Each structure stands twice: as structure tokens, then as C-alpha cells.
Amino acid sequence: MADRVVAAVEGQGDPAPRPLPEPAVAREWLEAMLLIRHFEERAGEMYAKAKIGGFLHLAIGEEATIVGAARAMRDADYLVSTYRSHGHALARGTSPNAVMAELFGRVDGCSRGRGGSMHMFDLERRFMGGYGIVGGNLPIAAGLALASQYKGEDAVTVCMFGDGASNTGNFGETMNLAALWTLPVLFLVENNLYGMGTSIERHSAQTDLSKKAEGYGIPGTRIDGMDVLAVRKAVGKGLKKAREEERPTLIEVVTYRYRGHSAADPEVYREREEVEEWREKDPIESFARRCVAEGVLGEREVQQARELAEEEVVRAVEFAEASPEPPLDTMYEHLYALTKYPGGWYAVDERSPEPHRGEQEAEMPAAARELAEAGAAYAEQEDDAPRPNPAIQGDAQEGHIQDEAVNAGEQGALEGNG
């Protein structure tokens, strides 16, 4: 197990340590990672207290991947993430208050309380959301990059997705179009070694995910996702290539989540010793120790950063609890629906030539009601006769079903005339 962990992270790129940034930058990066860590820990507590509903996917352990990528981006660049998206929103500048309120399902949330944990969104900061469908964000990222290219914008789209998403059909289709159209997009696969509860060796034939797009002409590289400096440097290079050459790249960031896939994950698929090995590589503590050791930050500054993060999270919980829930009469607002009616449709009934709102069955058109009643009446009829087989007897709708008795009679007549 230890060999597997070490091999996954080490042996890539320049072994020499990367220089630390200026003190003010180093402190900001540390504060950003600490904010995500404290936020996620408190979100887990609130979920256990039933303050948060639905699913909850925490990124504890993956802070360097998130912050390193976000700090390499410009404000005009787009970021698309997965359903594990709280930290991404925070790293792009979304207020902790708005993110926590969204988790609570309140109106002051960044998605007005309608998205929850998996659907954070902040257009102002060009954070284009988390997505609940594995791999569903890949073609959306390609579309954003195509829009930037079409409009002549100097913007790059960064698409972050998990190792499991690299097995989806969307992955291959998106890589093909991104390479074919030379889109300004950077694909960053957050490889935390597990697709839900399935280890990468069991779900991917190619375990070096940086090679998965080579067949489409997209170069790839693998880096240590527990090192914020390594992530920042690699993403910066990829963004430069996308911006100046309009060439997509793929970066595999090997990282690890210290908690389960979701808050409901019993984690029976991995040993406790493996988690402890990765905790020794904690991206926040490693960065903080090095900053102190090299005199970039002092112990007091590190402690102040921890306290600041905790204070922000406490205020975020208080804000979320004070924020009202969305009124029920706004349920159909802010929905994407092509309809002549105000608001959206909760469901569509297309069982008749006149599609209508599925939630308004009592007001269905006459044609739809007639067909529904006829179908119900037919279903109540007893029919002991065997159903016709269209493959043998033809299609009933085309009038080709032949009566077996008639067929038998005609066959006998033919035989009698022989």
C-alpha cells in the first residue's frame, strides 16, 4: 500500500523544491486553503445536525489542488467543477456566507437555495458551477471555450473533473472536439485514487490518466496535487498554452480526500492506514511548515490564518441560519424551460398529441383525457389469448396480423389442391 501511495505522487517532473512566493502571496494561499478546510469540516458538522439536506461531498485533503489551480487563473477565465465544489467556489472568491447559505438551502445562497451542495454557481466570478452528473461538465467546458474563441475573448476555461469521469463517453467526445477545434481549455483531472468507492486500478485500464487524451493529440502531464506550488506552476503553463496557442492540455493532479466520497460513505473500500499515510502529506500543514522553515511566514502568522478561517466559517453558519428559506410560491422561478406559460413545468406529459403539464393532470386537454381513459379501460379487459408476435405475424398497426386459424385453413386448402 505504501509503495502504491508513494508511486502515485512522486517521480514526476523536477524533484527540486519550487521557490516559495512573496510573504503576502504565501499567506493568502495559506488562508485560502485553511478557509476551505475549516469550511468543509463545519459543513460536515452541520450535515450531521440535519442543517444540510441532500448529498454532501467534502474536499478535505484536496485544498492544494483547488487553490493552486484557482490562483493560476485570471478573473476573466472560467472555472467548471464537479459536485465536490464548495472549495472551488470559495477559491474563486464567492463569499463563505453565500456558499454556506446555499448548503442550508436558503435564499441568500449563491444559487438562491436551489442548488445545494452539488450545484454551486457564481456567474460574476465566472465560476460556472458544480455538476451532479459525472463527466457532465466536460462538454459544457468545451462550449464555454468555444464561446470565448468565437467572441475573441482572451479567456481560458479550466475544467476540473474526477478520475471516474475520465471513463465516460463525454470524456472522449470532448477531447476530440477540443483538439479538433483547438479550443482554449485546460482539463484538470483530480485523481484522488477512487471513483466513489472503486480504486483506480479497478475502474480504469490506463491508471496514468495524463495519457488518456494523447490519442486525440492533447498532451498530458502528471503532478503532485498535495503541493500547491506544483499545481500553480503546471496550471499556469497550461493556461499560457491555451491562451497563446489555443491548444488544450490535460493535467492529472494526484491528490487524496481524507473523508468519504460523500457524508454517507462508510469507507469500507480502503484501509485506515492508507488514509493516515496520506495525512502525513497534508497539503496545508506541509506548506505552512515550509513557509515557517524558510522564514517566509512566522508561527504567529500561521496561527492568525487559522483563527481567521475559523472566524469566517462561524460567521457563515450564523448567516446561513438567519437567512430565510425560499417561499413555496417561487418554486417554479429561475428554471430553464421553453414554454409559453409563465414559470417552468415540473413535469411534461407527452402521452397524447397535446403535451401538457404533468403536475396539472386534472386540467389535461380533451384528447389526452380520452386516450388516457381508453388505455385504462383496455388494461382492465381480460384477455387469455396469446399476444401476437409481430416478428411472425406482422405489425398490427399496419394491418398485417394474420389469423392463425385462417392461415391454417388456407394452408390445408393449398395442400388439398396439391
mmCIF file of N, CA and C in Angstrom, residues 280-341:
data_model
loop_
_atom_site.group_PDB
_atom_site.id
_atom_site.type_symbol
_atom_site.label_atom_id
_atom_site.label_comp_id
_atom_site.label_asym_id
_atom_site.label_seq_id
_atom_site.Cartn_x
_atom_site.Cartn_y
_atom_site.Cartn_z
ATOM 1 N N GLU A 280 -0.068 12.336 6.403
ATOM 2 C CA GLU A 280 1.287 12.807 6.626
ATOM 3 C C GLU A 280 1.733 13.751 5.507
ATOM 4 N N LYS A 281 1.027 13.713 4.369
ATOM 5 C CA LYS A 281 1.329 14.597 3.244
ATOM 6 C C LYS A 281 0.353 15.770 3.193
ATOM 7 N N ASP A 282 -0.304 16.067 4.299
ATOM 8 C CA ASP A 282 -1.314 17.117 4.356
ATOM 9 C C ASP A 282 -0.836 18.370 3.623
ATOM 10 N N PRO A 283 -1.576 18.806 2.581
ATOM 11 C CA PRO A 283 -1.107 19.939 1.766
ATOM 12 C C PRO A 283 -1.014 21.250 2.521
ATOM 13 N N ILE A 284 -1.882 21.446 3.504
ATOM 14 C CA ILE A 284 -1.862 22.702 4.258
ATOM 15 C C ILE A 284 -0.706 22.722 5.240
ATOM 16 N N GLU A 285 -0.569 21.641 6.002
ATOM 17 C CA GLU A 285 0.490 21.594 7.001
ATOM 18 C C GLU A 285 1.870 21.589 6.353
ATOM 19 N N SER A 286 2.001 20.891 5.231
ATOM 20 C CA SER A 286 3.290 20.856 4.527
ATOM 21 C C SER A 286 3.692 22.251 4.058
ATOM 22 N N PHE A 287 2.734 22.975 3.504
ATOM 23 C CA PHE A 287 3.015 24.324 3.012
ATOM 24 C C PHE A 287 3.333 25.263 4.170
ATOM 25 N N ALA A 288 2.563 25.149 5.263
ATOM 26 C CA ALA A 288 2.785 26.017 6.420
ATOM 27 C C ALA A 288 4.160 25.763 7.033
ATOM 28 N N ARG A 289 4.539 24.501 7.179
ATOM 29 C CA ARG A 289 5.848 24.176 7.765
ATOM 30 C C ARG A 289 6.990 24.737 6.923
ATOM 31 N N ARG A 290 6.857 24.610 5.618
ATOM 32 C CA ARG A 290 7.929 25.108 4.757
ATOM 33 C C ARG A 290 8.011 26.635 4.807
ATOM 34 N N CYS A 291 6.869 27.288 4.833
ATOM 35 C CA CYS A 291 6.873 28.757 4.913
ATOM 36 C C CYS A 291 7.562 29.233 6.180
ATOM 37 N N VAL A 292 7.326 28.531 7.289
ATOM 38 C CA VAL A 292 7.951 28.902 8.555
ATOM 39 C C VAL A 292 9.439 28.575 8.523
ATOM 40 N N ALA A 293 9.773 27.370 7.990
ATOM 41 C CA ALA A 293 11.166 26.933 7.962
ATOM 42 C C ALA A 293 12.045 27.861 7.133
ATOM 43 N N GLU A 294 11.490 28.419 6.059
ATOM 44 C CA GLU A 294 12.276 29.274 5.173
ATOM 45 C C GLU A 294 12.093 30.761 5.476
ATOM 46 N N GLY A 295 11.407 31.061 6.568
ATOM 47 C CA GLY A 295 11.300 32.440 7.005
ATOM 48 C C GLY A 295 10.341 33.303 6.212
ATOM 49 N N VAL A 296 9.508 32.692 5.394
ATOM 50 C CA VAL A 296 8.528 33.465 4.619
ATOM 51 C C VAL A 296 7.375 33.905 5.510
ATOM 52 N N LEU A 297 6.976 33.033 6.421
ATOM 53 C CA LEU A 297 5.923 33.350 7.383
ATOM 54 C C LEU A 297 6.402 32.950 8.773
ATOM 55 N N GLY A 298 5.834 33.593 9.780
ATOM 56 C CA GLY A 298 6.150 33.240 11.154
ATOM 57 C C GLY A 298 5.070 32.348 11.744
ATOM 58 N N GLU A 299 5.380 31.693 12.852
ATOM 59 C CA GLU A 299 4.400 30.832 13.526
ATOM 60 C C GLU A 299 3.148 31.619 13.891
ATOM 61 N N ARG A 300 3.359 32.871 14.311
ATOM 62 C CA ARG A 300 2.219 33.698 14.703
ATOM 63 C C ARG A 300 1.301 33.972 13.508
ATOM 64 N N GLU A 301 1.892 34.221 12.347
ATOM 65 C CA GLU A 301 1.086 34.482 11.145
ATOM 66 C C GLU A 301 0.291 33.253 10.734
ATOM 67 N N VAL A 302 0.903 32.084 10.874
ATOM 68 C CA VAL A 302 0.188 30.844 10.551
ATOM 69 C C VAL A 302 -0.993 30.663 11.500
ATOM 70 N N GLN A 303 -0.774 30.909 12.777
ATOM 71 C CA GLN A 303 -1.859 30.770 13.738
ATOM 72 C C GLN A 303 -2.962 31.784 13.482
ATOM 73 N N GLN A 304 -2.578 32.999 13.115
ATOM 74 C CA GLN A 304 -3.580 34.015 12.785
ATOM 75 C C GLN A 304 -4.425 33.598 11.580
ATOM 76 N N ALA A 305 -3.793 32.948 10.618
ATOM 77 C CA ALA A 305 -4.530 32.472 9.447
ATOM 78 C C ALA A 305 -5.543 31.402 9.844
ATOM 79 N N ARG A 306 -5.165 30.530 10.768
ATOM 80 C CA ARG A 306 -6.099 29.501 11.247
ATOM 81 C C ARG A 306 -7.292 30.151 11.955
ATOM 82 N N GLU A 307 -7.008 31.110 12.806
ATOM 83 C CA GLU A 307 -8.071 31.776 13.565
ATOM 84 C C GLU A 307 -9.001 32.554 12.636
ATOM 85 N N LEU A 308 -8.421 33.209 11.632
ATOM 86 C CA LEU A 308 -9.232 33.957 10.683
ATOM 87 C C LEU A 308 -10.187 33.041 9.930
ATOM 88 N N ALA A 309 -9.692 31.879 9.511
ATOM 89 C CA ALA A 309 -10.532 30.925 8.781
ATOM 90 C C ALA A 309 -11.694 30.454 9.658
ATOM 91 N N GLU A 310 -11.397 30.147 10.907
ATOM 92 C CA GLU A 310 -12.440 29.673 11.813
ATOM 93 C C GLU A 310 -13.476 30.764 12.062
ATOM 94 N N GLU A 311 -13.043 32.004 12.220
ATOM 95 C CA GLU A 311 -13.974 33.110 12.437
ATOM 96 C C GLU A 311 -14.901 33.298 11.235
ATOM 97 N N GLU A 312 -14.350 33.212 10.037
ATOM 98 C CA GLU A 312 -15.156 33.366 8.830
ATOM 99 C C GLU A 312 -16.212 32.273 8.728
ATOM 100 N N VAL A 313 -15.837 31.061 9.087
ATOM 101 C CA VAL A 313 -16.769 29.938 8.983
ATOM 102 C C VAL A 313 -17.879 30.067 10.025
ATOM 103 N N VAL A 314 -17.529 30.495 11.227
ATOM 104 C CA VAL A 314 -18.540 30.709 12.272
ATOM 105 C C VAL A 314 -19.551 31.751 11.805
ATOM 106 N N ARG A 315 -19.069 32.836 11.230
ATOM 107 C CA ARG A 315 -19.976 33.872 10.721
ATOM 108 C C ARG A 315 -20.831 33.337 9.570
ATOM 109 N N ALA A 316 -20.264 32.471 8.755
ATOM 110 C CA ALA A 316 -21.011 31.913 7.628
ATOM 111 C C ALA A 316 -22.172 31.052 8.108
ATOM 112 N N VAL A 317 -21.951 30.265 9.160
ATOM 113 C CA VAL A 317 -23.025 29.437 9.716
ATOM 114 C C VAL A 317 -24.117 30.324 10.305
ATOM 115 N N GLU A 318 -23.727 31.358 11.018
ATOM 116 C CA GLU A 318 -24.712 32.280 11.601
ATOM 117 C C GLU A 318 -25.518 32.960 10.502
ATOM 118 N N PHE A 319 -24.850 33.347 9.448
ATOM 119 C CA PHE A 319 -25.534 33.988 8.321
ATOM 120 C C PHE A 319 -26.526 33.031 7.674
ATOM 121 N N ALA A 320 -26.101 31.789 7.465
ATOM 122 C CA ALA A 320 -26.963 30.809 6.811
ATOM 123 C C ALA A 320 -28.201 30.495 7.650
ATOM 124 N N GLU A 321 -28.015 30.391 8.945
ATOM 125 C CA GLU A 321 -29.153 30.090 9.816
ATOM 126 C C GLU A 321 -30.133 31.251 9.863
ATOM 127 N N ALA A 322 -29.651 32.471 9.696
ATOM 128 C CA ALA A 322 -30.526 33.645 9.733
ATOM 129 C C ALA A 322 -31.209 33.898 8.390
ATOM 130 N N SER A 323 -30.677 33.340 7.326
ATOM 131 C CA SER A 323 -31.254 33.554 6.002
ATOM 132 C C SER A 323 -32.564 32.782 5.862
ATOM 133 N N PRO A 324 -33.601 33.392 5.265
ATOM 134 C CA PRO A 324 -34.895 32.709 5.130
ATOM 135 C C PRO A 324 -34.875 31.623 4.061
ATOM 136 N N GLU A 325 -35.792 30.691 4.173
ATOM 137 C CA GLU A 325 -35.959 29.672 3.140
ATOM 138 C C GLU A 325 -36.726 30.265 1.962
ATOM 139 N N PRO A 326 -36.533 29.759 0.756
ATOM 140 C CA PRO A 326 -37.272 30.286 -0.399
ATOM 141 C C PRO A 326 -38.781 30.040 -0.232
ATOM 142 N N PRO A 327 -39.622 31.047 -0.497
ATOM 143 C CA PRO A 327 -41.070 30.856 -0.395
ATOM 144 C C PRO A 327 -41.546 29.786 -1.382
ATOM 145 N N LEU A 328 -42.555 29.043 -1.005
ATOM 146 C CA LEU A 328 -43.057 27.972 -1.867
ATOM 147 C C LEU A 328 -43.588 28.499 -3.193
ATOM 148 N N ASP A 329 -44.111 29.714 -3.193
ATOM 149 C CA ASP A 329 -44.679 30.231 -4.442
ATOM 150 C C ASP A 329 -43.601 30.653 -5.444
ATOM 151 N N THR A 330 -42.325 30.492 -5.060
ATOM 152 C CA THR A 330 -41.238 30.785 -6.003
ATOM 153 C C THR A 330 -40.620 29.493 -6.551
ATOM 154 N N MET A 331 -41.306 28.367 -6.338
ATOM 155 C CA MET A 331 -40.740 27.076 -6.716
ATOM 156 C C MET A 331 -40.391 26.992 -8.197
ATOM 157 N N TYR A 332 -41.210 27.615 -9.041
ATOM 158 C CA TYR A 332 -41.006 27.499 -10.479
ATOM 159 C C TYR A 332 -40.249 28.685 -11.079
ATOM 160 N N GLU A 333 -39.658 29.508 -10.222
ATOM 161 C CA GLU A 333 -38.849 30.610 -10.719
ATOM 162 C C GLU A 333 -37.412 30.156 -10.968
ATOM 163 N N HIS A 334 -36.728 30.856 -11.843
ATOM 164 C CA HIS A 334 -35.306 30.620 -12.142
ATOM 165 C C HIS A 334 -35.074 29.242 -12.740
ATOM 166 N N LEU A 335 -36.065 28.710 -13.446
ATOM 167 C CA LEU A 335 -35.896 27.432 -14.130
ATOM 168 C C LEU A 335 -35.695 27.669 -15.622
ATOM 169 N N TYR A 336 -34.941 26.769 -16.244
ATOM 170 C CA TYR A 336 -34.732 26.863 -17.689
ATOM 171 C C TYR A 336 -35.787 26.000 -18.358
ATOM 172 N N ALA A 337 -36.759 26.630 -19.028
ATOM 173 C CA ALA A 337 -37.835 25.884 -19.679
ATOM 174 C C ALA A 337 -38.330 26.652 -20.886
ATOM 175 N N LEU A 338 -38.520 25.961 -22.003
ATOM 176 C CA LEU A 338 -39.052 26.574 -23.204
ATOM 177 C C LEU A 338 -40.555 26.336 -23.217
ATOM 178 N N THR A 339 -41.301 27.320 -22.799
ATOM 179 C CA THR A 339 -42.744 27.168 -22.694
ATOM 180 C C THR A 339 -43.407 28.525 -22.806
ATOM 181 N N LYS A 340 -44.629 28.528 -23.285
ATOM 182 C CA LYS A 340 -45.372 29.779 -23.386
ATOM 183 C C LYS A 340 -46.002 30.179 -22.063
ATOM 184 N N TYR A 341 -45.958 29.266 -21.086
ATOM 185 C CA TYR A 341 -46.554 29.552 -19.796
ATOM 186 C C TYR A 341 -45.530 30.241 -18.897
#
